[in-house]
Every structure is written in structure tokens, then in C-alpha cells.
Amino acid sequence: MKRILAPVENVRSALHSLGIDEDKADWIIDLFECVDAGRSDALAMPCFHFNLYATLKQEEVLITVFAFWQSVVTCSDTNSTEEQLALGAIRSVYFMAQGLGLTKLVACIELWWEKTFDIHNTTIWMVA
């Protein structure tokens, strides 16, 4: 299976936009596998459980995963396999956040989904 990458700076920016401060964002970035992607470095989801010692709260884990997949959508070609996988992953994060009562994250994902409606052409809550 091809590894999906997201530019480091895109993930960092997404983390900041979701309320993660600079120090925490740097620490979270270090949990990913950093890959040389030519012009810049990119992040790949690690093959291991990146919150093994429960150093991140549940909400922070979901914010991190959303930031990664949001960045994948941003840098993927329209209708590519990567984009479709990322959109599916974001929907999963959305429903997990709903189930855990993380209303702030749910609202952030809904807002992002509305802004990117032209990509997926569906509302996030249509298919659960």
C-alpha cells in the first residue's frame, strides 16, 4: 500500500488553526515519521500507535489526525485516491468526535467540510 504524506508545514498550520500552541504542535509533529519529499519534508502516519503512553488527550489525538488528513486533502489532486481516503478519514474523525462529545472539534470539522463542499459534494452527516 502506498504511504500517504502531508507536508510538515501544512500539518503544523492545521494544528495551529485548531488551537494547538507552537510547543505542543512541535511535539506532535515529532510523533510522526518525517520523510524527505524532495523540496520539503512531509509527514507519514507512523506504523505504531503514536499515543502509546497516553501523553495526548483524546481530543488532541483526534485534532492531530484531522490536521493530518486535512493537509492530505489540501495537497492532493482532485478526485485522487489520496483525496478520497482523506475525506473518508475525516468523516470517521467527525463521527468519533461526535460520539465522544467533542463539540468544538465537531464544529471545526463541519466548518471545514462546508468550505470544501465543492470537493465532496455532500454534507458530512448525510451518511453515518
XYZ file of N, CA and C in Angstrom:
384
model
N 0.845 -1.175 0.000
C 0.000 0.000 0.000
C 0.893 1.242 0.000
N 0.563 2.188 -0.826
C 1.307 3.434 -0.917
C 1.114 4.245 0.369
N 2.197 4.812 0.862
C 2.110 5.659 2.057
C 1.593 7.032 1.655
N 0.736 7.572 2.456
C 0.185 8.894 2.197
C 0.941 9.900 3.048
N 1.373 10.989 2.397
C 2.181 12.006 3.058
C 1.449 13.339 3.085
N 1.791 14.153 4.069
C 1.279 15.523 4.162
C 2.454 16.427 4.504
N 2.570 17.575 3.832
C 3.664 18.491 4.129
C 3.680 18.917 5.603
N 4.866 18.941 6.185
C 5.012 19.282 7.599
C 4.343 20.625 7.910
N 4.618 21.625 7.098
C 4.090 22.963 7.379
C 2.568 23.013 7.267
N 1.988 22.213 6.391
C 0.521 22.166 6.301
C -0.075 21.591 7.579
N 0.534 20.515 8.084
C 0.031 19.897 9.316
C 0.208 20.870 10.480
N 1.381 21.503 10.556
C 1.639 22.471 11.634
C 0.602 23.597 11.591
N 0.335 24.129 10.419
C -0.643 25.204 10.259
C -2.040 24.737 10.664
N -2.402 23.539 10.261
C -3.716 22.995 10.633
C -3.828 22.819 12.143
N -2.755 22.343 12.782
C -2.767 22.195 14.245
C -2.975 23.548 14.919
N -2.265 24.576 14.429
C -2.421 25.918 14.999
C -3.853 26.419 14.834
N -4.432 26.188 13.656
C -5.794 26.666 13.411
C -6.814 25.951 14.292
N -6.434 24.790 14.815
C -7.331 24.023 15.686
C -7.029 24.247 17.166
N -6.202 25.262 17.454
C -5.972 25.646 18.843
C -4.787 25.004 19.536
N -3.933 24.314 18.798
C -2.745 23.699 19.394
C -1.620 24.733 19.362
N -0.992 24.993 20.528
C 0.067 26.006 20.575
C 1.357 25.491 19.926
N 2.295 26.393 19.711
C 3.534 26.105 18.974
C 4.332 24.947 19.578
N 4.539 24.976 20.895
C 5.333 23.922 21.545
C 4.667 22.558 21.410
N 3.371 22.514 21.646
C 2.632 21.253 21.539
C 2.633 20.773 20.086
N 2.476 21.705 19.134
C 2.488 21.334 17.717
C 3.836 20.723 17.346
N 4.938 21.318 17.796
C 6.268 20.757 17.521
C 6.388 19.351 18.102
N 5.881 19.183 19.295
C 5.945 17.883 19.959
C 5.113 16.852 19.188
N 3.924 17.257 18.746
C 3.062 16.352 17.978
C 3.715 15.990 16.649
N 4.299 16.975 15.966
C 4.968 16.723 14.683
C 6.047 15.657 14.860
N 6.746 15.703 15.985
C 7.811 14.724 16.253
C 7.282 13.302 16.426
N 5.980 13.141 16.653
C 5.392 11.808 16.795
C 5.224 11.112 15.446
N 5.170 11.900 14.370
C 5.016 11.364 13.024
C 6.364 10.904 12.484
N 6.322 10.130 11.437
C 7.536 9.795 10.703
C 7.765 10.909 9.692
N 8.947 11.521 9.724
C 9.277 12.594 8.796
C 10.007 11.995 7.593
N 9.539 12.332 6.394
C 10.052 11.757 5.159
C 10.549 12.877 4.254
N 11.687 12.668 3.612
C 12.195 13.626 2.633
C 11.323 13.527 1.386
N 10.584 14.600 1.099
C 9.660 14.596 -0.035
C 10.166 15.486 -1.170
N 11.461 15.592 -1.305
C 12.017 16.413 -2.374
C 12.270 17.830 -1.923
N 11.403 18.739 -2.336
C 11.568 20.149 -1.985
C 11.391 20.432 -0.497
N 10.610 19.629 0.176
C 10.351 19.836 1.600
C 10.126 18.487 2.276
N 10.056 18.526 3.580
C 9.775 17.308 4.329
C 8.270 17.100 4.429
N 7.885 15.853 4.559
C 6.470 15.513 4.701
C 6.324 14.553 5.870
N 5.121 14.442 6.348
C 4.821 13.545 7.459
C 4.026 12.353 6.955
N 4.336 11.203 7.523
C 3.571 9.987 7.266
C 3.063 9.497 8.608
N 1.862 8.973 8.599
C 1.357 8.381 9.834
C 2.325 7.269 10.226
N 2.732 7.257 11.479
C 3.658 6.204 11.896
C 2.972 4.847 11.884
N 3.758 3.816 11.756
C 3.220 2.449 11.727
C 2.864 1.958 13.128
N 3.252 2.712 14.129
C 2.979 2.329 15.502
C 1.925 3.263 16.097
N 1.436 2.902 17.249
C 0.452 3.700 17.974
C 1.163 4.944 18.495
N 0.925 6.114 17.908
C 1.705 7.290 18.275
C 1.324 7.904 19.615
N 0.303 7.413 20.254
C -0.054 7.901 21.582
C 0.034 6.754 22.589
N 1.044 5.942 22.406
C 1.221 4.719 23.194
C 1.153 4.959 24.695
N 1.733 6.040 25.153
C 1.786 6.297 26.596
C 0.727 7.295 27.051
N -0.284 7.509 26.232
C -1.411 8.386 26.543
C -0.957 9.785 26.945
N 0.033 10.302 26.230
C 0.522 11.653 26.510
C -0.385 12.714 25.905
N -1.199 12.332 24.929
C -2.175 13.242 24.343
C -3.568 12.880 24.841
N -4.389 13.886 25.066
C -5.784 13.655 25.429
C -6.514 13.139 24.186
N -7.678 12.512 24.396
C -8.460 12.002 23.258
C -8.708 13.090 22.228
N -9.090 14.279 22.686
C -9.371 15.366 21.755
C -8.120 15.743 20.962
N -6.966 15.751 21.605
C -5.724 16.101 20.915
C -5.355 15.053 19.874
N -5.629 13.799 20.163
C -5.377 12.740 19.183
C -6.250 12.968 17.946
N -7.534 13.230 18.155
C -8.430 13.445 17.026
C -8.103 14.734 16.274
N -7.691 15.772 16.986
C -7.259 17.012 16.325
C -6.047 16.720 15.449
N -5.109 15.939 15.974
C -3.899 15.595 15.224
C -4.245 14.817 13.962
N -5.105 13.834 14.091
C -5.499 13.020 12.942
C -6.262 13.872 11.921
N -7.160 14.736 12.389
C -7.880 15.631 11.482
C -6.910 16.568 10.769
N -5.961 17.138 11.493
C -4.987 18.054 10.885
C -4.186 17.347 9.796
N -3.788 16.107 10.053
C -3.033 15.346 9.060
C -3.871 15.139 7.795
N -5.084 14.612 7.956
C -5.915 14.299 6.787
C -6.394 15.550 6.076
N -6.636 16.626 6.817
C -6.986 17.898 6.205
C -5.838 18.359 5.297
N -4.612 18.172 5.759
C -3.440 18.545 4.969
C -3.290 17.659 3.733
N -3.640 16.392 3.868
C -3.599 15.490 2.713
C -4.579 15.980 1.640
N -5.782 16.363 2.045
C -6.761 16.879 1.079
C -6.202 18.111 0.381
N -5.603 18.994 1.154
C -5.073 20.247 0.613
C -4.024 20.019 -0.467
N -3.193 18.994 -0.288
C -2.082 18.804 -1.236
C -2.330 17.678 -2.238
N -3.523 17.101 -2.244
C -3.833 16.009 -3.173
C -4.491 16.533 -4.444
N -4.340 15.766 -5.499
C -5.037 16.082 -6.738
C -6.536 15.822 -6.567
N -7.345 16.616 -7.232
C -8.789 16.450 -7.165
C -9.192 15.061 -7.648
N -10.072 14.427 -6.902
C -10.592 13.093 -7.189
C -9.532 11.991 -7.154
N -8.383 12.260 -6.560
C -7.351 11.234 -6.451
C -7.710 10.246 -5.342
N -7.056 9.118 -5.363
C -7.257 8.121 -4.307
C -6.919 8.709 -2.949
N -5.824 9.478 -2.881
C -5.410 10.089 -1.618
C -6.493 11.021 -1.082
N -7.062 11.839 -1.981
C -8.106 12.760 -1.547
C -9.317 11.992 -1.019
N -9.725 10.953 -1.721
C -10.890 10.168 -1.293
C -10.648 9.479 0.045
N -9.444 8.930 0.233
C -9.105 8.307 1.515
C -9.115 9.338 2.641
N -8.564 10.508 2.355
C -8.516 11.568 3.360
C -9.919 12.026 3.751
N -10.791 12.212 2.771
C -12.166 12.622 3.071
C -12.874 11.562 3.916
N -12.650 10.301 3.605
C -13.237 9.229 4.416
C -12.695 9.231 5.836
N -11.405 9.470 5.971
C -10.795 9.522 7.302
C -11.352 10.692 8.109
N -11.543 11.829 7.448
C -12.097 12.996 8.135
C -13.526 12.722 8.598
N -14.305 12.045 7.769
C -15.665 11.671 8.190
C -15.606 10.765 9.429
N -14.654 9.848 9.458
C -14.506 8.965 10.618
C -14.164 9.757 11.870
N -13.230 10.694 11.732
C -12.861 11.539 12.872
C -14.078 12.329 13.349
N -14.847 12.835 12.410
C -16.049 13.603 12.738
C -17.004 12.770 13.606
N -17.280 11.543 13.175
C -18.217 10.715 13.930
C -17.639 10.264 15.268
N -16.332 10.043 15.338
C -15.712 9.719 16.635
C -15.806 10.924 17.569
N -15.532 12.125 17.049
C -15.616 13.334 17.868
C -17.044 13.540 18.370
N -18.019 13.279 17.512
C -19.420 13.380 17.936
C -19.709 12.406 19.067
N -19.272 11.164 18.894
C -19.522 10.137 19.897
C -18.872 10.435 21.235
N -17.747 11.146 21.206
C -17.041 11.492 22.442
C -17.485 12.838 23.004
N -18.424 13.496 22.323
C -18.935 14.772 22.806
C -17.954 15.923 22.673
N -17.071 15.855 21.678
C -16.072 16.909 21.464
C -16.658 17.961 20.528
N -17.574 18.759 21.060
C -18.375 19.669 20.248
C -17.539 20.724 19.517
N -16.468 21.200 20.118
C -15.630 22.206 19.456
C -14.980 21.615 18.202
N -14.451 20.404 18.315
C -13.832 19.745 17.165
C -14.886 19.418 16.109
N -16.042 18.944 16.529
C -17.138 18.664 15.592
C -17.473 19.924 14.801
N -17.572 21.054 15.482
C -17.888 22.317 14.805
C -16.782 22.716 13.830
N -15.525 22.509 14.215
C -14.400 22.832 13.322
C -14.442 21.980 12.055
N -14.726 20.697 12.225
C -14.787 19.804 11.064
C -15.970 20.177 10.179
N -17.117 20.467 10.778
C -18.284 20.869 9.988
C -17.993 22.129 9.184
N -17.332 23.103 9.800
C -16.989 24.342 9.098
C -16.036 24.060 7.943
N -15.006 23.252 8.196
C -14.057 22.887 7.133
C -14.776 22.154 6.011
N -15.672 21.233 6.382
C -16.410 20.448 5.381
C -17.269 21.361 4.509
N -17.908 22.351 5.143
C -18.719 23.303 4.371
C -17.847 24.097 3.401
N -16.674 24.503 3.833
C -15.771 25.285 2.981
C -15.235 24.459 1.816
N -15.217 23.144 1.955
C -14.667 22.272 0.910
C -15.769 21.489 0.202
N -16.991 21.980 0.260
C -18.139 21.286 -0.307
C -17.933 20.924 -1.776
N -17.259 21.772 -2.538
C -17.067 21.507 -3.973
C -16.211 20.264 -4.225
N -15.455 19.830 -3.235
C -14.627 18.626 -3.391
C -15.478 17.360 -3.262
N -16.304 17.297 -2.238
C -17.016 16.053 -1.915
C -18.483 16.092 -2.277
N -19.071 17.268 -2.422
C -20.446 17.437 -2.887
C -21.472 16.688 -2.041
N -21.223 16.630 -0.757
C -22.189 16.006 0.149
C -22.038 16.632 1.536
N -23.099 16.573 2.315
C -22.977 17.037 3.683
C -22.405 15.900 4.519
N -21.650 16.244 5.534
C -20.915 15.252 6.318
C -21.860 14.312 7.074
N -23.020 14.798 7.435
C -23.920 13.994 8.253
C -24.914 13.175 7.437
N -24.829 13.240 6.105
C -25.791 12.518 5.267
C -25.693 11.007 5.415
N -24.491 10.492 5.496
C -24.309 9.043 5.571
C -23.514 8.730 6.818
N -24.151 8.109 7.763
C -23.466 7.776 9.026
C -23.103 6.316 9.047
